[in-house]
Short mmCIF file of C-alpha atoms in Angstrom, two decimals:
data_model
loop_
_atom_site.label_atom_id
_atom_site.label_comp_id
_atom_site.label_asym_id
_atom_site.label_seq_id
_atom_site.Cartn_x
_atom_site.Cartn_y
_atom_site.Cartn_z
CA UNK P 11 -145.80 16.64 37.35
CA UNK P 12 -146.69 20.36 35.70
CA UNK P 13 -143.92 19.98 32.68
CA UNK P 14 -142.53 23.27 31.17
CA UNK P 15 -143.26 21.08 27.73
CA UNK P 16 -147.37 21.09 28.86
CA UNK P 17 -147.51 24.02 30.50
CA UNK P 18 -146.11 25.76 26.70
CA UNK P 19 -149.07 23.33 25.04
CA UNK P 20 -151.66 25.08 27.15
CA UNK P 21 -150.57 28.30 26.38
CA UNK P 22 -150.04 27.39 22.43
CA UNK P 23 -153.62 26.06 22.91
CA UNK P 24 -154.79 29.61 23.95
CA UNK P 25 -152.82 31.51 21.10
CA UNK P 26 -154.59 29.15 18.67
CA UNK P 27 -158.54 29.62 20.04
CA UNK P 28 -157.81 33.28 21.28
CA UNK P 29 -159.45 35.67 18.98
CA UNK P 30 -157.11 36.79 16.40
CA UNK P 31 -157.99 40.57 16.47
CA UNK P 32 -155.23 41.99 19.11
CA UNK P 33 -154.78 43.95 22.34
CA UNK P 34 -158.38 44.27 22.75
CA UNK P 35 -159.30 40.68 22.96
CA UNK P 36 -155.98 39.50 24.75
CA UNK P 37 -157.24 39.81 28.13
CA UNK P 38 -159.99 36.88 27.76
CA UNK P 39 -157.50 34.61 26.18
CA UNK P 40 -154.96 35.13 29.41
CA UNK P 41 -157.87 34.52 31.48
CA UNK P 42 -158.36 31.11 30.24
CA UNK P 43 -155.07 30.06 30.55
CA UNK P 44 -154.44 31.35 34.00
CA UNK P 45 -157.16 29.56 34.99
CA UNK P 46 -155.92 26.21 33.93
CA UNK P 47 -152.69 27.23 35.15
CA UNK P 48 -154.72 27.18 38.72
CA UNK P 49 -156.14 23.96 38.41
CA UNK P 50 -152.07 22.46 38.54
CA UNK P 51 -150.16 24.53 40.69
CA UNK P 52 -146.82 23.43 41.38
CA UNK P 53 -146.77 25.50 44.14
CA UNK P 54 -148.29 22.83 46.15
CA UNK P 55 -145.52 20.99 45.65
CA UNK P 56 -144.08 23.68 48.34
CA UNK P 57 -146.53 22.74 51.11
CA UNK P 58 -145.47 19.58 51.40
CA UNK P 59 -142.03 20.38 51.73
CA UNK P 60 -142.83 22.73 54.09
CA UNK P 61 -144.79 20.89 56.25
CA UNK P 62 -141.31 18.37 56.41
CA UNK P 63 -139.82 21.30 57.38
CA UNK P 64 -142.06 23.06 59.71
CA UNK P 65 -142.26 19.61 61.74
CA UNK P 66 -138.16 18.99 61.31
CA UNK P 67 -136.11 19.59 64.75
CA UNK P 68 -133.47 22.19 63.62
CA UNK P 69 -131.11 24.71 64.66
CA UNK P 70 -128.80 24.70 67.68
CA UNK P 71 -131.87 23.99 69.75
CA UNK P 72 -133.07 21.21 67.97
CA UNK P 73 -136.56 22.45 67.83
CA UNK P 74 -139.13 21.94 65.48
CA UNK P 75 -141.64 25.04 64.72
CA UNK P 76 -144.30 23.32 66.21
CA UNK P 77 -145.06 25.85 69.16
CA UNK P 78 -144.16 28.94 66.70
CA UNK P 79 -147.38 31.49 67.84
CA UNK P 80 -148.65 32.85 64.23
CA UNK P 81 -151.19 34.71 65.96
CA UNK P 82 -153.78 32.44 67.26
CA UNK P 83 -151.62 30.83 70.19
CA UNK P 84 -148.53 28.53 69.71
CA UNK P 85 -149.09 25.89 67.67
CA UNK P 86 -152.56 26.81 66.25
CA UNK P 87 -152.17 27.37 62.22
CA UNK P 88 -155.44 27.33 61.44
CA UNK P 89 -156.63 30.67 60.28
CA UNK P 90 -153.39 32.73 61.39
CA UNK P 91 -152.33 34.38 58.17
CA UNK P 92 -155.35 35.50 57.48
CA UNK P 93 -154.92 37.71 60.79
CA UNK P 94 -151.35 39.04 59.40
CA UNK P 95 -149.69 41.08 59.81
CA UNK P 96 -150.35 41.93 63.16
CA UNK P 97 -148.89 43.53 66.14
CA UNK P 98 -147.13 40.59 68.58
CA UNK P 99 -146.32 41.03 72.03
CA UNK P 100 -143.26 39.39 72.16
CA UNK P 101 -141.48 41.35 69.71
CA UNK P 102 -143.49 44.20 70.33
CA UNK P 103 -143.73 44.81 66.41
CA UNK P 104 -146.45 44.17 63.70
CA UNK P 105 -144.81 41.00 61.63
CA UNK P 106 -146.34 40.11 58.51
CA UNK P 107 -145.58 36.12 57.45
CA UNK P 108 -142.24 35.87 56.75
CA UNK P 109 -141.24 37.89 59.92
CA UNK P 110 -143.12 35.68 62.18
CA UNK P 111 -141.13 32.28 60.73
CA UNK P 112 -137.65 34.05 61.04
CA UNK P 113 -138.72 35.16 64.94
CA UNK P 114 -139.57 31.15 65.74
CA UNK P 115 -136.44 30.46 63.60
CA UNK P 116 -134.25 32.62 65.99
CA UNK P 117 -136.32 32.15 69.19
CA UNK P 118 -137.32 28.41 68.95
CA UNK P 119 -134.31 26.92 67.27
CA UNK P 120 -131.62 29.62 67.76
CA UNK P 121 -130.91 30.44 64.11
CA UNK P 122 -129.11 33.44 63.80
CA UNK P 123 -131.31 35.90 62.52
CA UNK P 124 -129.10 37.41 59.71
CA UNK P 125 -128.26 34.49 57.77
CA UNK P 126 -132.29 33.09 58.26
CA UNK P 127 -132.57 36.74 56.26
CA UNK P 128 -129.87 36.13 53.75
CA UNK P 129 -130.98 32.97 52.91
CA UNK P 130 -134.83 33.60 52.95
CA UNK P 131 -135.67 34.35 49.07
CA UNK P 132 -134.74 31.50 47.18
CA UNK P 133 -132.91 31.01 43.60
CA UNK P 134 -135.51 30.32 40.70
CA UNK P 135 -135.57 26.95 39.13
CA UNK P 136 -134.74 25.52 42.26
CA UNK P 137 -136.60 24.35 45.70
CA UNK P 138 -136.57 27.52 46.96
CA UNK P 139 -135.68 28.58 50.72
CA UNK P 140 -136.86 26.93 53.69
CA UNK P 141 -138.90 30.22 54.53
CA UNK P 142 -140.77 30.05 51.33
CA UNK P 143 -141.72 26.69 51.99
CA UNK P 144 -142.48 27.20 55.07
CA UNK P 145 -144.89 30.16 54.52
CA UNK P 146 -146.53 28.22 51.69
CA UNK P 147 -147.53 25.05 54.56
CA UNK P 148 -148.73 27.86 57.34
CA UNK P 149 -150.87 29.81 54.80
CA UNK P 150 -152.21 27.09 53.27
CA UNK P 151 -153.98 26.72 56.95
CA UNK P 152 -155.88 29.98 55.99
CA UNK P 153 -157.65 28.27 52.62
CA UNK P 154 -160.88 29.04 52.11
CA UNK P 155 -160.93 31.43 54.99
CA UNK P 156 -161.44 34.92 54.85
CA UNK P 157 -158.64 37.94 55.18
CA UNK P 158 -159.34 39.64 58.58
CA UNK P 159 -156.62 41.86 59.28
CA UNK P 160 -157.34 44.18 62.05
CA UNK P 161 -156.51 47.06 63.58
CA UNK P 162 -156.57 47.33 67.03
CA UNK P 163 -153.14 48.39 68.07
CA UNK P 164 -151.78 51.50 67.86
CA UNK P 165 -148.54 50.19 65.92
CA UNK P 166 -150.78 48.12 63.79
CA UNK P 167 -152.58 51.43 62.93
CA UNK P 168 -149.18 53.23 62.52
CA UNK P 169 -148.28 50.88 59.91
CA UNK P 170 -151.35 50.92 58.03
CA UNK P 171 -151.58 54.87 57.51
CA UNK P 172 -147.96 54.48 56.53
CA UNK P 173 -148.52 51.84 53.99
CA UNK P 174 -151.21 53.88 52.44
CA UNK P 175 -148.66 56.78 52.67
CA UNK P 176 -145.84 54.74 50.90
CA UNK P 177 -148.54 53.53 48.23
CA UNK P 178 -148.86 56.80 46.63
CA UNK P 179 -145.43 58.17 47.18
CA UNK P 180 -143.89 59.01 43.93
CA UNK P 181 -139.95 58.59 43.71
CA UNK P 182 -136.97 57.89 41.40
CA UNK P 183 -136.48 58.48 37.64
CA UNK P 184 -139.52 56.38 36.76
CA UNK P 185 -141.56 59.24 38.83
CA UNK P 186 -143.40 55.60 40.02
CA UNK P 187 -145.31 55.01 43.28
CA UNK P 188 -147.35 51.53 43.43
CA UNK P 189 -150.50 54.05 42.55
CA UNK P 190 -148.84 54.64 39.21
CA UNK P 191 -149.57 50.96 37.83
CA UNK P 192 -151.88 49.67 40.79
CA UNK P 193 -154.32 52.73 40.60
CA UNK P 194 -156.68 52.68 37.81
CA UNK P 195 -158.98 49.90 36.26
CA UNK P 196 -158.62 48.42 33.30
CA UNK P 197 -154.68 48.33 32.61
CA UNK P 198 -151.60 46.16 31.89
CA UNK P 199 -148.10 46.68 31.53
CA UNK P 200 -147.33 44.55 28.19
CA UNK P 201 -149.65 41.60 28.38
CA UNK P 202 -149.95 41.55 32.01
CA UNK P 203 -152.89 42.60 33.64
CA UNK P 204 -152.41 45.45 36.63
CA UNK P 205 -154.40 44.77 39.90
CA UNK P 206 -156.03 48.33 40.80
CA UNK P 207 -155.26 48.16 44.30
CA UNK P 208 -157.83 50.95 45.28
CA UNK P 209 -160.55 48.59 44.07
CA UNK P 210 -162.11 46.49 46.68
CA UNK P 211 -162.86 43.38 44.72
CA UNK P 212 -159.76 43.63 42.45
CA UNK P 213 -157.90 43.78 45.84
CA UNK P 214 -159.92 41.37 47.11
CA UNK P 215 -159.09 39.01 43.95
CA UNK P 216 -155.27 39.21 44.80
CA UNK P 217 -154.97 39.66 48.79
CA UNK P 218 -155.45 35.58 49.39
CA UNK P 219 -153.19 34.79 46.71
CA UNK P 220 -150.04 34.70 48.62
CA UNK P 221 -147.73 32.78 48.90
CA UNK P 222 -147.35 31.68 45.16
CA UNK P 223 -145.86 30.20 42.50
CA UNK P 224 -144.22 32.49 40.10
CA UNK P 225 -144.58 30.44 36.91
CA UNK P 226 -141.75 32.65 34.74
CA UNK P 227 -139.14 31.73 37.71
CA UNK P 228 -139.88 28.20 38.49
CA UNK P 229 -140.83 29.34 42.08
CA UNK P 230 -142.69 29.63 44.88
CA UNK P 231 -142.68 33.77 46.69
CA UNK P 232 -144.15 35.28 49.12
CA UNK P 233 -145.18 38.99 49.31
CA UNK P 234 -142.09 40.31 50.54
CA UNK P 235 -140.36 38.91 47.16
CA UNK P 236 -143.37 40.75 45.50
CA UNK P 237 -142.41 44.02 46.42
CA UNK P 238 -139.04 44.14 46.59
CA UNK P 239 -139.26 43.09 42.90
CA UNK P 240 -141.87 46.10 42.25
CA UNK P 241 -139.62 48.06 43.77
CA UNK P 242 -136.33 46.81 41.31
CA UNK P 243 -138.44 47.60 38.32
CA UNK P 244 -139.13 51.26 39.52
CA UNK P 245 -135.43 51.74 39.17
CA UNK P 246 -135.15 52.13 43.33
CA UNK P 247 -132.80 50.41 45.93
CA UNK P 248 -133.31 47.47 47.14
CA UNK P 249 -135.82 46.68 49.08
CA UNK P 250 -134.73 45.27 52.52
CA UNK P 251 -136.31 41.96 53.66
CA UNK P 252 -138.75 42.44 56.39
CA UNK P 253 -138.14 46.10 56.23
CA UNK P 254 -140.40 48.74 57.75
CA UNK P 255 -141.47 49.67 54.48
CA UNK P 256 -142.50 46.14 53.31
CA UNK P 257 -144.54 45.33 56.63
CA UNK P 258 -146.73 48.81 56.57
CA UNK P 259 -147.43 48.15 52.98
CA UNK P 260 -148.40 44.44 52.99
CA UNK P 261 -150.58 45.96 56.21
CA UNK P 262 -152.21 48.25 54.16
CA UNK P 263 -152.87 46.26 51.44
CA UNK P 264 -153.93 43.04 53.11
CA UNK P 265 -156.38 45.24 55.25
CA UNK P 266 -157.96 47.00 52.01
CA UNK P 267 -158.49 42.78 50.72
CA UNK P 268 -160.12 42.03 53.66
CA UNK P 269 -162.83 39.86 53.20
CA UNK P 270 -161.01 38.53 50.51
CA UNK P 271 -160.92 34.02 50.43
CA UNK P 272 -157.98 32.76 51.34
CA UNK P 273 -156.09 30.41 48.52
CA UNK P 274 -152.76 29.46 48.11
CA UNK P 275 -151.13 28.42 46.38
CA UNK P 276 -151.47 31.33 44.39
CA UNK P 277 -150.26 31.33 40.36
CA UNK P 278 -148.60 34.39 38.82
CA UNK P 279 -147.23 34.49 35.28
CA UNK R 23 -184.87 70.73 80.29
CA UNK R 24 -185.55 67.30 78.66
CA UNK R 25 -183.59 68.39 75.70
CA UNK R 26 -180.38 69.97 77.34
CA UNK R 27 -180.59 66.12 78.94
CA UNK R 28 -180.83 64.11 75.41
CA UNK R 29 -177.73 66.19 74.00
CA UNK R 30 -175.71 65.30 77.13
CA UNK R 31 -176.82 61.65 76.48
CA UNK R 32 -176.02 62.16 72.89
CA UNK R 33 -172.50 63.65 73.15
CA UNK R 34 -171.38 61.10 76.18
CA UNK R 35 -173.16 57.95 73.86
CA UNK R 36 -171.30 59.67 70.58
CA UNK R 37 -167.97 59.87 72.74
CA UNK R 38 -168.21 56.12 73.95
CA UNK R 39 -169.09 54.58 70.47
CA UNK R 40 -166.13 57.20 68.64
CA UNK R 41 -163.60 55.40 71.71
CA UNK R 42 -164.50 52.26 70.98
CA UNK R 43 -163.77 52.05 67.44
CA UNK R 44 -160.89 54.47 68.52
CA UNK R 45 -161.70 56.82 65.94
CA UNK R 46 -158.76 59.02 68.25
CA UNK R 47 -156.08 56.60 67.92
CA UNK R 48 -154.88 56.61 64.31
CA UNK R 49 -152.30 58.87 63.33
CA UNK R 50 -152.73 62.12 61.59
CA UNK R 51 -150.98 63.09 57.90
CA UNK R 52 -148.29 65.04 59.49
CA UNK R 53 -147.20 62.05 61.91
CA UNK R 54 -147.61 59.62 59.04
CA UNK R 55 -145.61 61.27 56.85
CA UNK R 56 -142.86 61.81 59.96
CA UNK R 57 -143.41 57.81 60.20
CA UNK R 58 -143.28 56.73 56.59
CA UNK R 59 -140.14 58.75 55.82
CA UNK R 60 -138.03 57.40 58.48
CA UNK R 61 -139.28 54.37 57.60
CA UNK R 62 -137.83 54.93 53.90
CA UNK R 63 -134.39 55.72 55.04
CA UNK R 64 -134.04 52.81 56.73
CA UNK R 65 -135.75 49.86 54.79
CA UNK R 66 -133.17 50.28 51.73
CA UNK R 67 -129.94 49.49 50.56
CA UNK R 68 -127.84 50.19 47.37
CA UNK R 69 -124.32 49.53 46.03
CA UNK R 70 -123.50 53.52 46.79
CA UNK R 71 -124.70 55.57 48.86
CA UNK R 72 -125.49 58.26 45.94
CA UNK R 73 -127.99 55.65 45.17
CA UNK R 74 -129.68 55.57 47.92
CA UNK R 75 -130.77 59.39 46.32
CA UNK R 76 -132.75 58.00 44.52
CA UNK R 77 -135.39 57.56 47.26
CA UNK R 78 -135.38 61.37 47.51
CA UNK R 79 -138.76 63.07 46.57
CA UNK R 80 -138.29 66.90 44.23
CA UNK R 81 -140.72 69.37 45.20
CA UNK R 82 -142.76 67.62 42.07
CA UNK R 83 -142.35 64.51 43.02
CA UNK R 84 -143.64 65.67 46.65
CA UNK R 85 -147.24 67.60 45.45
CA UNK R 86 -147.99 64.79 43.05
CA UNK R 87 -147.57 61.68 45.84
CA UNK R 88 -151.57 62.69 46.66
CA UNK R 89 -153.54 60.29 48.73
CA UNK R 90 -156.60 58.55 47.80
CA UNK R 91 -158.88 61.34 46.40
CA UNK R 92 -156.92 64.16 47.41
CA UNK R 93 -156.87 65.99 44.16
CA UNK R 94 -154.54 68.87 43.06
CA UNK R 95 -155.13 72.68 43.80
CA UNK R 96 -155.10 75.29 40.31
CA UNK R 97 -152.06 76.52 42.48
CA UNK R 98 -150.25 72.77 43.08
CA UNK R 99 -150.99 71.88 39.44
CA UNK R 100 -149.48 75.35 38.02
CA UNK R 101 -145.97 74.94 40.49
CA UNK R 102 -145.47 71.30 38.66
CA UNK R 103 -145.71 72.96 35.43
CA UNK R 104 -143.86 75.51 35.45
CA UNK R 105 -140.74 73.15 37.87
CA UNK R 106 -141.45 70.83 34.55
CA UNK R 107 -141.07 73.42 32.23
CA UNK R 108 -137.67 74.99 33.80
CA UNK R 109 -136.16 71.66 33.76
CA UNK R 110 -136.10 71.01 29.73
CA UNK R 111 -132.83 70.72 28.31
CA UNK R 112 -132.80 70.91 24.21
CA UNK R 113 -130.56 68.91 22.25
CA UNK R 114 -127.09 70.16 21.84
CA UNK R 115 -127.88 69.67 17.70
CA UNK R 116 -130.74 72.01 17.87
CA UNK R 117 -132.81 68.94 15.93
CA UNK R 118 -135.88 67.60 17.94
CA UNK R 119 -136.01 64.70 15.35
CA UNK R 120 -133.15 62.01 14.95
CA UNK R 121 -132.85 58.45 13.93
CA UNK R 122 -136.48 56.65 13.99
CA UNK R 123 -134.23 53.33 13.62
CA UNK R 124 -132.37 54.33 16.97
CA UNK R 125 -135.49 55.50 17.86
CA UNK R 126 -137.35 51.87 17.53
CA UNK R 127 -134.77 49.84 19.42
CA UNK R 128 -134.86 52.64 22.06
CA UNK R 129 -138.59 52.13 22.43
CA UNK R 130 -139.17 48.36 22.85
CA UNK R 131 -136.29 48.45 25.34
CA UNK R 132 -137.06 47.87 28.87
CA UNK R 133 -133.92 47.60 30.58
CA UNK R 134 -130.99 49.51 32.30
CA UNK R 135 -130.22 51.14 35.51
CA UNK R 136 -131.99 48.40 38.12
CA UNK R 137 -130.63 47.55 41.35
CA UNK R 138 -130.40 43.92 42.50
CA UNK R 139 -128.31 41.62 44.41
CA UNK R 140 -125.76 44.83 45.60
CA UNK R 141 -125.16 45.41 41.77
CA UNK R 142 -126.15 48.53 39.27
CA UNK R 143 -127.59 47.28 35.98
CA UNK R 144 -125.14 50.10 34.27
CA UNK R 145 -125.60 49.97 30.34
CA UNK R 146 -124.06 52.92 28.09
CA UNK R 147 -127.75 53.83 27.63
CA UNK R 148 -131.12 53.19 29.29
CA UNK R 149 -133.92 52.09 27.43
CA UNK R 150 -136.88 53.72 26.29
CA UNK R 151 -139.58 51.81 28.58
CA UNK R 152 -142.20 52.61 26.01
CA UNK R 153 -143.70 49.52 25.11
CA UNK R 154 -144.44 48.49 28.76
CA UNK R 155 -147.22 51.06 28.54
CA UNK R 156 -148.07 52.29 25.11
CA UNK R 157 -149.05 50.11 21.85
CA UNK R 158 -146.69 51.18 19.34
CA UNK R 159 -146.80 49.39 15.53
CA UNK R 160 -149.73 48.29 14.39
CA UNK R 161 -150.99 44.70 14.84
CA UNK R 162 -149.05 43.67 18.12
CA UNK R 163 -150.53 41.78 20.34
CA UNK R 164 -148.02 42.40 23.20
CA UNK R 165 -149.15 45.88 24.01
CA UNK R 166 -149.33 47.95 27.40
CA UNK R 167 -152.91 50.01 28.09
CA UNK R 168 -151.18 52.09 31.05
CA UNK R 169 -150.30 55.13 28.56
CA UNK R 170 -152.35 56.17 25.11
CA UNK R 171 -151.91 53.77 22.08
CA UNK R 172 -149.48 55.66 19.97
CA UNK R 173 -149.70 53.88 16.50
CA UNK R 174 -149.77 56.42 13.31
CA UNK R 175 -148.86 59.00 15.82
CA UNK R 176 -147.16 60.42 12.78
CA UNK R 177 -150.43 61.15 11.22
CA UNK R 178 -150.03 64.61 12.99
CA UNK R 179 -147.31 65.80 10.91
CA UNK R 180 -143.79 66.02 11.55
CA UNK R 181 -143.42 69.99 11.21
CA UNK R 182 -140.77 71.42 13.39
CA UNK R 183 -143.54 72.29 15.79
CA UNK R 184 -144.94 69.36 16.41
CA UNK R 185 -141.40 67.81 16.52
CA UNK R 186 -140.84 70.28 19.60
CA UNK R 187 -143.48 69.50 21.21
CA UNK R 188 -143.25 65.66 21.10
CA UNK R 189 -139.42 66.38 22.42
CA UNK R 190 -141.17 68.26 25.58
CA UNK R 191 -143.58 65.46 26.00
CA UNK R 192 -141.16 62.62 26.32
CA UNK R 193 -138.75 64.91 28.22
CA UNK R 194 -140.83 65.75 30.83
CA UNK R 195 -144.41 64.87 30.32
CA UNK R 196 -145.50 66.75 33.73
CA UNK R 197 -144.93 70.39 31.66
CA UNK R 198 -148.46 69.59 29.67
CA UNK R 199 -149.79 66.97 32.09
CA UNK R 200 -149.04 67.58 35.68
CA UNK R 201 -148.45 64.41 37.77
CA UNK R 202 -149.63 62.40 35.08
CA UNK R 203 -148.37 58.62 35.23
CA UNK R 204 -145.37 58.91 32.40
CA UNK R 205 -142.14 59.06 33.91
CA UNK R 206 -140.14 62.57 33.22
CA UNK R 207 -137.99 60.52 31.17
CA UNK R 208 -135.08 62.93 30.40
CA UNK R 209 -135.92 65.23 33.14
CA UNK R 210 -135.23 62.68 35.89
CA UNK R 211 -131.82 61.39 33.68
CA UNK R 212 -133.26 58.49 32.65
CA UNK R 213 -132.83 59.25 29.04
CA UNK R 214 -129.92 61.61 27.94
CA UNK R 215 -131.27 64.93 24.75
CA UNK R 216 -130.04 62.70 21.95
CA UNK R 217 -132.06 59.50 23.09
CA UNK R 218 -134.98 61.35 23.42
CA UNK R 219 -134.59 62.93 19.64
CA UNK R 220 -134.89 59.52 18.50
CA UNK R 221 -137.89 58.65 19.91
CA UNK R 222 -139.18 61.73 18.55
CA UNK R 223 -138.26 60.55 15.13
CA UNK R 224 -139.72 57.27 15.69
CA UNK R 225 -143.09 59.01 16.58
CA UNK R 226 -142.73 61.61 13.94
CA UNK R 227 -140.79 60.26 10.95
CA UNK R 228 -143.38 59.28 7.86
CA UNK R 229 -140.93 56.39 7.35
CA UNK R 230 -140.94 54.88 10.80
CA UNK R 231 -142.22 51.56 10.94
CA UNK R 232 -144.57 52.95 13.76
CA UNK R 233 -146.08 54.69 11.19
CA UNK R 234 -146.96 52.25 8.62
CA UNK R 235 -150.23 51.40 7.78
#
């Protein structure tokens, strides 16, 4: 088991053989350390209890998820998040991850569909919510895949020009957009390297990476969590779950990281 | 003759290939903006609905949310400068420089005014932000790269000048630098005249520990 006691010896290892010179030299320290945090990720500890889950007859229809259709036919996991989001007939919307395991949770068990959302991002230090559990098993059928989101549809295309919209649009008293951090090479906010979105490799670094375990909460997210709490720090409202403007973002930016491998569980600080 | 014929070819191949990839079907700017907007007022939610505000794009806000590559016109660039300019309120003491000590806790502080869980993180005073982007005393480790390092930025002088200017900077950095990436910190409320002055001290002040060697 990854102990908070070794997991503060690695990183007391790093300060020690990390050159002592300062900002400059920080970054090849962190990348050491990040990736032994890789190499034990308790994040997997999230795929098995998901898989219990997944396979579990719930809900007032005691039904399992076992004929939820991710994208590739009920049933069939293999490969499917590395399709999403995408436009589904049945709803006749694009759903990214998590709105695809609340639409089984409603249509295949009969969960009501509000508290499946009020209950779907967990508390940290604990096991987290079903949903995040549950997205961790189903992606992990993408590993070692590659990101092919497409965009065939004309709602999946609607989404994706207005996640590129929404990526540059500057609001609030922070005058942020995502562009403001997630636009340039090179840059970190404190010691914490910035992903330049409009990169295709840096994108392509980060795009399979989700679901993952957030080491600072003691939890495993997906990438609705992500940006909701990106939007929090720009001093905006809240960001509602499975919102408009969460699915034509994680459109756009899952598109610009195709091509990018599949791996989850992914590790962020 | 033959050649009329290979441009017909030409256009009706050009047309097939351009419908396949449906190089028609995406949306233009003006839809996608129409799209994206409505799609901001209804994917958010705040304790009041003043908050909800804060979603709202100024005209400033508007010209400098440019897309990919799309750079800004002399005309664009000259409109956020002079909205920035306009929108500077001086301290009601008349001093640009206050306490550098004030100014110090101000500056590694990255809290206040957040919205989670229904709730406004409401403090008496925002902090400063600055250390999430700019390296600030000399020797830390635990420095930002988004904004210039600003160590020894006191090695400029702190002449009444200088002290003005580094008051317009930090209250709205858009008047020198339009649509650059620092927020318009007192412009947009975020930080009230008197805050600001303290930062400026911190910057400016030979004694502030920002400033020593």
């Amino acid at each position: 088991m990854f102990t908070l006691r070794s997991r503060i010896a690695v990183l007391a290892l790093i300060c020690l053989f990390a050159p002592a010179a300062g900002a400059q030299n920080a970054g090849a320290g962190l990348e050491v350390g990040r990736k032994m945090l890789l190499e034990d990720n308790p994040g997997e500890l999230w795929i098995d209890r998901g898989k219990r889950i997944f396979h579990e007859k719930r809900g007032p229809k005691k039904a399992s998820l076992e004929q939820c259709d991710f994208g590739m036919g009920p049933g069939n996991l293999k490969g499917a998040t590395a399709r999403l989001p995408r436009y589904f007939a049945d709803t006749d919307k694009v759903e990214d991850l998590d709105s695809r395991i609340v639409t089984c949770m409603v249509t295949l068990q009969g969960s009501d569909r509000e508290q499946v959302k009020k209950s779907a991002i967990g508390r940290p230090l604990t096991d987290g919510s079903d949903i995040e559990a549950i997205a961790m098993y189903v992606a992990s059928h993408s590993n070692g895949m590659k990101m092919d989101v497409r965009l065939d549809h004309p709602k999946e295309r609607e989404m994706y020009k207005a996640g590129e919209y929404l990526f540059f649009r500057r609001s609030g008293q922070t005058d942020f957009g995502c562009v403001t951090c997630h636009g340039q090479p090179d840059k970190r906010i404190r010691l914490q390297d910035l992903v330049n979105m409009l990169d295709k490799k840096q994108i392509q670094a980060v795009a399979g990476s989700w679901p993952a375990y957030r080491g600072a909460h003691g939890i495993s997210r997906t990438m609705q969590w992500r940006l909701y709490d990106c939007f929090w720090q720009m001093r905006l409202p809240e960001l509602a779950y499975l919102s408009d403007v969460s699915i034509a973002l994680s459109t756009y930016l899952n598109y610009q990281g195709n091509g990018a491998v599949v791996k989850v569980p992914g590790f962020k600080r | 003759m033959k050649m009329k014929k290979t441009a017909i070819e030409w256009t009706i191949g050009a047309a097939a290939v351009l419908a396949a990839v449906g190089c028609a079907t995406f949306p233009d700017a003006q839809e996608t903006r129409g799209t994206a907007e409505s799609m901001v007022k209804a994917s958010f939610t705040a304790p009041t609905p003043n908050l909800l505000k804060r979603l709202d794009q100024d005209r400033a806000q508007q010209i400098c949310s440019k897309i990919g590559k799309a750079e800004l016109t002399p005309a664009e660039a000259a409109e956020v400068v002079k909205l920035s300019r306009a929108s500077i309120e001086y301290p009601k003491s008349g001093k640009f420089a206050g306490n550098w000590k004030a100014g110090a806790k101000l500056a590694y502080d990255g809290g206040g005014d957040r919205i989670q869980g229904g709730r406004l993180e409401k403090r008496a005073h925002n902090g400063g932000l600055c250390q999430n982007c700019h390296g600030l005393e000399a020797g830390e480790v635990n420095v930002g790269n988004v904004g210039p390092a600003l160590t020894g930025y006191g090695a400029r002088g702190n002449s009444e000048a200088i002290a003005k200017y580094t008051y317009e900077r930090i209250y709205n950095a858009w008047t020198y630098f339009p649509c650059s990436n620092m927020p318009r910190l007192g412009a947009t409320g975020h930080l009230t005249p008197e805050q600001i002055t303290h930062l400026v001290a911190y910057l400016i002040d030979p004694q502030s520990s920002l400033n020593r060697k």
